[in-house]
Amino acid sequence: MRMFDPHIHMISRTTADYEAMAAAGIVAVIEPAFWVGQPRTHVGTFEDYFNTLLGWERFRASQFGIRHFCTIALNPKEANNPKVAPGVMDLLPRFLQKDGVVAVGEIGYDDMTPEEERYFAAQLELAKQLELPALIHTPHRDKKRGTERSLALVREIGIAEERVLVDHNTEETLPLVLATGCWAGHSIYPHTKMDEARMVALVQRYGSERILINSAADWGVSDPLKVPKTVDAMRAAGIAEADIERIVWHNPVAFFGQSGQLDLEELAAEPAIDQRQLHEGNSVLRGQQAKVTAAREPGR
Ligand SMILES: [Zn+2]
């Protein structure tokens, strides 16, 4: 089964992760722009970060047969830093129109400060103007209230709910999201947030419509194989293949396809791998034999 991991921070993962993900059936990923574990002190580092997501990271994924897309935004945490926030906002219109950008994100609340709200609203407005989907991060602390306030802001700004994906849901927040027209993401983590067994129970209860799962793997304790592992758990629990495929393929393709940035025919074909290629003169190889495989049409 082809799988999409629609939320993973590959910039902090290794080539061994890319290999394991491709072997497990992951053919496409979305890398949301987020914070990097420590506060940034210059707007210029955001610019280079966005360029890395669009350039080197996209190239690196391609070298392992994985298609890489990204979302661009000022993240909720750094919305609180007046040294960088206004300057990052100025960068966004230019970056959001680049090839491979499938949404405005991650935006939302972290601590639910007035500054976070201001930049969250401004970026929802930007998504609405540019007719791009929006990816909303929900806070780890006080998640229910953060989700309620996020959904209220979506209504207030008037962005189409079918263009909004609310992420990191739990048993408590999923019914709130499904009661709107928004889509619902779930981050399957090794110890917190959501795990495979709880996700199986949610799918058994709510079905597969507008439901997505992701690994949200980053530089912290996380697992880039959580999408295939959850597929295994859903299959073992007797969830229909059509529902599983909808969750890990058709739903992310339908949601992010609203950006006009996903070429469905290209996504359906097995990607060509050519490790002889270079990105600005650089290769992922360290002297070993380059792997080269031709693209194959589906079913051939
Ligand atoms: Zn994230």
Coordinates of C-alpha atoms in Angstrom, one line a residue, residues 1-269:
M1 CA 0.0 0.0 0.0
R2 CA 1.3 3.5 -0.9
M3 CA 1.5 5.7 2.1
F4 CA 1.7 9.4 2.7
D5 CA 3.2 10.8 5.9
P6 CA 1.7 14.3 5.8
H7 CA 3.6 15.7 8.8
I8 CA 7.2 14.9 9.4
H9 CA 10.3 17.1 10.0
M10 CA 12.8 15.4 7.7
I11 CA 15.4 18.1 8.2
S12 CA 16.2 16.4 11.6
R13 CA 16.1 12.8 10.3
T14 CA 18.8 10.6 8.7
T15 CA 19.2 9.0 5.3
A16 CA 18.6 5.6 7.2
D17 CA 15.2 7.0 8.1
Y18 CA 14.5 7.8 4.4
E19 CA 15.5 4.3 3.4
A20 CA 13.4 2.6 6.1
M21 CA 10.4 4.8 5.2
A22 CA 10.7 4.0 1.5
A23 CA 11.0 0.3 2.2
A24 CA 7.8 0.5 4.4
G25 CA 5.8 2.0 1.5
I26 CA 6.0 5.7 2.2
V27 CA 6.2 7.4 -1.2
A28 CA 5.4 11.0 -0.2
V29 CA 5.9 13.3 2.8
I30 CA 5.0 16.8 3.8
E31 CA 7.4 18.8 6.0
P32 CA 5.7 21.6 7.8
A33 CA 7.9 24.6 8.7
F34 CA 8.2 24.7 12.5
W35 CA 10.6 25.8 15.2
V36 CA 13.9 24.1 15.5
G37 CA 14.3 23.3 19.2
Q38 CA 15.9 26.5 20.2
P39 CA 14.8 30.1 19.5
R40 CA 16.1 31.7 16.3
T41 CA 17.6 35.1 16.6
H42 CA 17.5 36.4 13.0
V43 CA 14.9 36.5 10.3
G44 CA 17.6 35.4 7.8
T45 CA 17.8 32.0 9.5
F46 CA 14.1 31.5 8.7
E47 CA 14.8 32.4 5.1
D48 CA 17.6 29.8 4.8
Y49 CA 15.4 27.2 6.7
F50 CA 12.5 27.7 4.2
N51 CA 15.0 27.4 1.3
T52 CA 16.4 24.2 2.8
L53 CA 12.8 22.7 3.0
L54 CA 12.3 23.7 -0.7
G55 CA 15.7 22.7 -2.0
W56 CA 18.1 20.4 -0.2
E57 CA 15.5 18.4 1.7
R58 CA 13.3 18.0 -1.3
F59 CA 16.4 16.7 -3.2
R60 CA 17.5 14.4 -0.4
A61 CA 14.0 12.8 -0.3
S62 CA 14.1 12.3 -4.1
Q63 CA 17.4 10.4 -3.7
F64 CA 15.5 7.7 -1.8
G65 CA 12.4 7.6 -4.0
I66 CA 10.2 9.8 -1.8
R67 CA 8.4 12.9 -2.9
H68 CA 8.8 15.8 -0.6
F69 CA 6.4 18.8 -0.2
C70 CA 6.4 21.4 2.5
T71 CA 4.2 24.0 4.3
I72 CA 5.6 27.4 5.1
A73 CA 4.6 29.7 8.1
L74 CA 5.7 31.6 11.1
N75 CA 5.3 28.9 13.8
P76 CA 3.2 29.5 16.9
K77 CA 6.1 29.5 19.4
E78 CA 8.1 32.1 17.5
A79 CA 5.1 34.3 17.0
N80 CA 6.0 35.4 20.5
N81 CA 9.4 36.7 19.5
P82 CA 9.1 40.3 18.3
K83 CA 12.7 40.2 17.0
V84 CA 11.8 37.8 14.2
A85 CA 8.0 37.6 13.8
P86 CA 7.3 40.7 11.7
G87 CA 10.2 39.9 9.4
V88 CA 9.1 36.3 8.9
M89 CA 5.6 37.5 8.0
D90 CA 7.2 39.7 5.3
L91 CA 8.9 36.6 3.8
L92 CA 5.7 34.5 3.6
P93 CA 3.9 35.8 0.5
R94 CA 7.0 35.1 -1.7
F95 CA 7.7 31.6 -0.2
L96 CA 4.0 30.5 -0.2
Q97 CA 3.9 30.8 -3.9
K98 CA 6.9 28.5 -4.6
D99 CA 6.7 25.1 -6.2
G100 CA 6.1 22.3 -3.7
V101 CA 4.4 24.5 -1.0
V102 CA 1.1 22.8 -0.2
A103 CA -0.2 24.8 2.7
V104 CA 0.3 27.7 5.2
G105 CA 1.6 25.9 8.3
E106 CA 2.2 25.0 11.0
I107 CA 0.2 27.9 12.5
G108 CA -2.0 27.9 15.6
Y109 CA -1.6 28.3 19.4
D110 CA 1.3 27.2 21.7
D111 CA 0.7 29.1 24.9
M112 CA -2.4 30.9 23.6
T113 CA -0.9 34.4 24.0
P114 CA -2.3 37.5 22.3
E115 CA 0.7 37.6 19.9
E116 CA 0.1 34.0 18.9
E117 CA -3.5 34.8 18.2
R118 CA -2.6 37.9 16.1
Y119 CA -0.2 36.0 13.9
F120 CA -2.5 32.9 13.7
A121 CA -5.3 35.1 12.4
A122 CA -3.0 37.0 10.0
Q123 CA -1.8 33.7 8.5
L124 CA -5.3 32.2 8.2
E125 CA -6.2 35.4 6.3
L126 CA -3.1 34.9 4.0
A127 CA -4.2 31.3 3.3
K128 CA -7.6 32.5 2.5
Q129 CA -6.2 35.2 0.1
L130 CA -3.8 32.8 -1.6
E131 CA -6.4 30.0 -1.7
L132 CA -4.0 27.7 0.0
P133 CA -4.9 25.0 2.7
A134 CA -4.0 25.8 6.3
L135 CA -2.3 23.3 8.7
I136 CA -3.1 24.1 12.3
H137 CA -1.0 22.8 15.2
T138 CA -3.0 22.3 18.4
P139 CA -1.2 23.0 21.7
H140 CA 0.1 20.2 24.0
R141 CA -1.1 22.0 27.1
D142 CA -4.8 22.8 27.4
K143 CA -5.4 21.1 24.1
K144 CA -9.2 21.1 24.3
R145 CA -9.5 24.9 24.8
G146 CA -6.8 25.5 22.2
T147 CA -8.7 23.4 19.7
E148 CA -12.0 25.2 20.5
R149 CA -10.3 28.6 20.1
S150 CA -8.7 27.5 16.8
L151 CA -12.0 26.4 15.3
A152 CA -13.7 29.6 16.5
L153 CA -10.9 31.7 14.8
V154 CA -11.3 29.6 11.5
R155 CA -15.0 30.6 11.5
E156 CA -14.2 34.2 12.4
I157 CA -11.7 34.6 9.5
G158 CA -14.1 32.9 7.2
I159 CA -11.6 30.5 5.5
A160 CA -13.3 27.5 3.9
E161 CA -13.4 24.8 6.5
E162 CA -12.6 22.1 3.9
R163 CA -9.3 23.9 3.4
V164 CA -8.3 23.6 7.1
L165 CA -6.5 20.6 8.7
V166 CA -6.4 20.6 12.5
D167 CA -3.6 18.4 13.7
H168 CA -2.4 16.5 16.8
N169 CA -6.0 15.4 17.8
T170 CA -6.9 13.2 20.7
E171 CA -10.1 11.4 21.9
E172 CA -11.1 14.7 23.4
T173 CA -10.7 17.0 20.4
L174 CA -11.5 14.8 17.4
P175 CA -15.3 15.1 17.8
L176 CA -15.0 18.9 18.0
V177 CA -13.1 19.0 14.7
L178 CA -15.4 16.5 12.9
A179 CA -18.4 18.6 13.9
T180 CA -17.0 21.3 11.6
G181 CA -16.0 20.9 7.9
C182 CA -12.3 20.8 8.9
W183 CA -10.0 17.7 8.4
A184 CA -8.5 16.0 11.5
G185 CA -4.8 14.9 11.8
H186 CA -3.4 12.6 14.4
S187 CA 0.3 12.4 15.4
I188 CA 1.2 8.9 16.4
Y189 CA 4.0 9.2 19.0
P190 CA 6.0 6.6 20.9
H191 CA 4.9 7.7 24.4
T192 CA 2.4 10.6 24.2
K193 CA -0.4 12.3 22.2
M194 CA -1.7 9.3 20.4
D195 CA -0.6 5.7 19.8
E196 CA -1.5 2.9 17.3
A197 CA -4.1 1.2 19.6
R198 CA -5.9 4.4 20.5
M199 CA -5.9 5.4 16.8
V200 CA -7.5 2.1 15.9
A201 CA -10.2 2.7 18.4
L202 CA -10.9 6.2 17.0
V203 CA -11.2 4.8 13.4
Q204 CA -13.5 2.1 14.6
R205 CA -15.7 4.7 16.3
Y206 CA -15.6 7.6 13.8
G207 CA -14.6 6.0 10.4
S208 CA -12.1 7.3 7.9
E209 CA -13.8 10.4 6.5
R210 CA -11.5 13.5 6.9
I211 CA -9.2 11.5 9.1
L212 CA -5.4 11.7 8.6
I213 CA -2.4 10.2 10.5
N214 CA 1.2 11.2 10.6
S215 CA 4.4 10.5 12.6
A216 CA 5.2 14.2 13.3
A217 CA 8.8 12.8 13.7
D218 CA 11.4 15.5 14.4
W219 CA 14.5 16.0 16.5
G220 CA 12.7 14.7 19.6
V221 CA 11.7 11.2 20.7
S222 CA 9.6 10.1 17.7
D223 CA 9.4 7.4 15.1
P224 CA 9.3 8.0 11.3
L225 CA 7.7 4.6 10.8
K226 CA 4.5 5.4 12.8
V227 CA 2.3 5.6 9.7
P228 CA 3.2 2.1 8.4
K229 CA 3.0 0.8 12.0
T230 CA -0.5 2.2 12.5
V231 CA -1.5 0.7 9.1
D232 CA -0.4 -2.7 10.5
A233 CA -2.4 -2.1 13.7
M234 CA -5.5 -1.1 11.8
R235 CA -5.2 -4.2 9.5
A236 CA -4.7 -6.5 12.5
A237 CA -7.9 -5.0 14.1
G238 CA -9.9 -5.8 10.9
I239 CA -10.4 -2.3 9.6
A240 CA -11.3 -2.5 5.9
E241 CA -8.4 -1.9 3.4
A242 CA -10.4 0.8 1.7
D243 CA -10.7 2.8 5.0
I244 CA -6.9 2.3 5.7
E245 CA -6.0 3.5 2.2
R246 CA -8.3 6.5 2.5
I247 CA -6.6 7.5 5.8
V248 CA -3.0 7.1 4.6
W249 CA -3.4 8.0 0.9
H250 CA -6.6 9.4 -0.5
N251 CA -7.3 11.9 2.4
P252 CA -3.9 13.6 2.4
V253 CA -3.9 13.7 -1.4
A254 CA -7.4 15.2 -1.5
F255 CA -6.6 17.7 1.3
F256 CA -3.2 19.0 0.2
G257 CA -4.2 18.6 -3.5
Q258 CA -6.4 21.7 -2.9
S259 CA -3.2 23.7 -3.2
G260 CA -2.9 22.7 -6.9
Q261 CA 0.7 21.6 -6.1
L262 CA 0.2 17.8 -6.2
D263 CA 0.5 16.2 -9.6
L264 CA -1.7 13.1 -9.2
E265 CA -0.4 11.2 -12.1
E266 CA 3.2 11.8 -11.0
L267 CA 2.3 10.7 -7.5
A268 CA 0.7 7.5 -8.8
A269 CA 3.8 6.4 -10.6

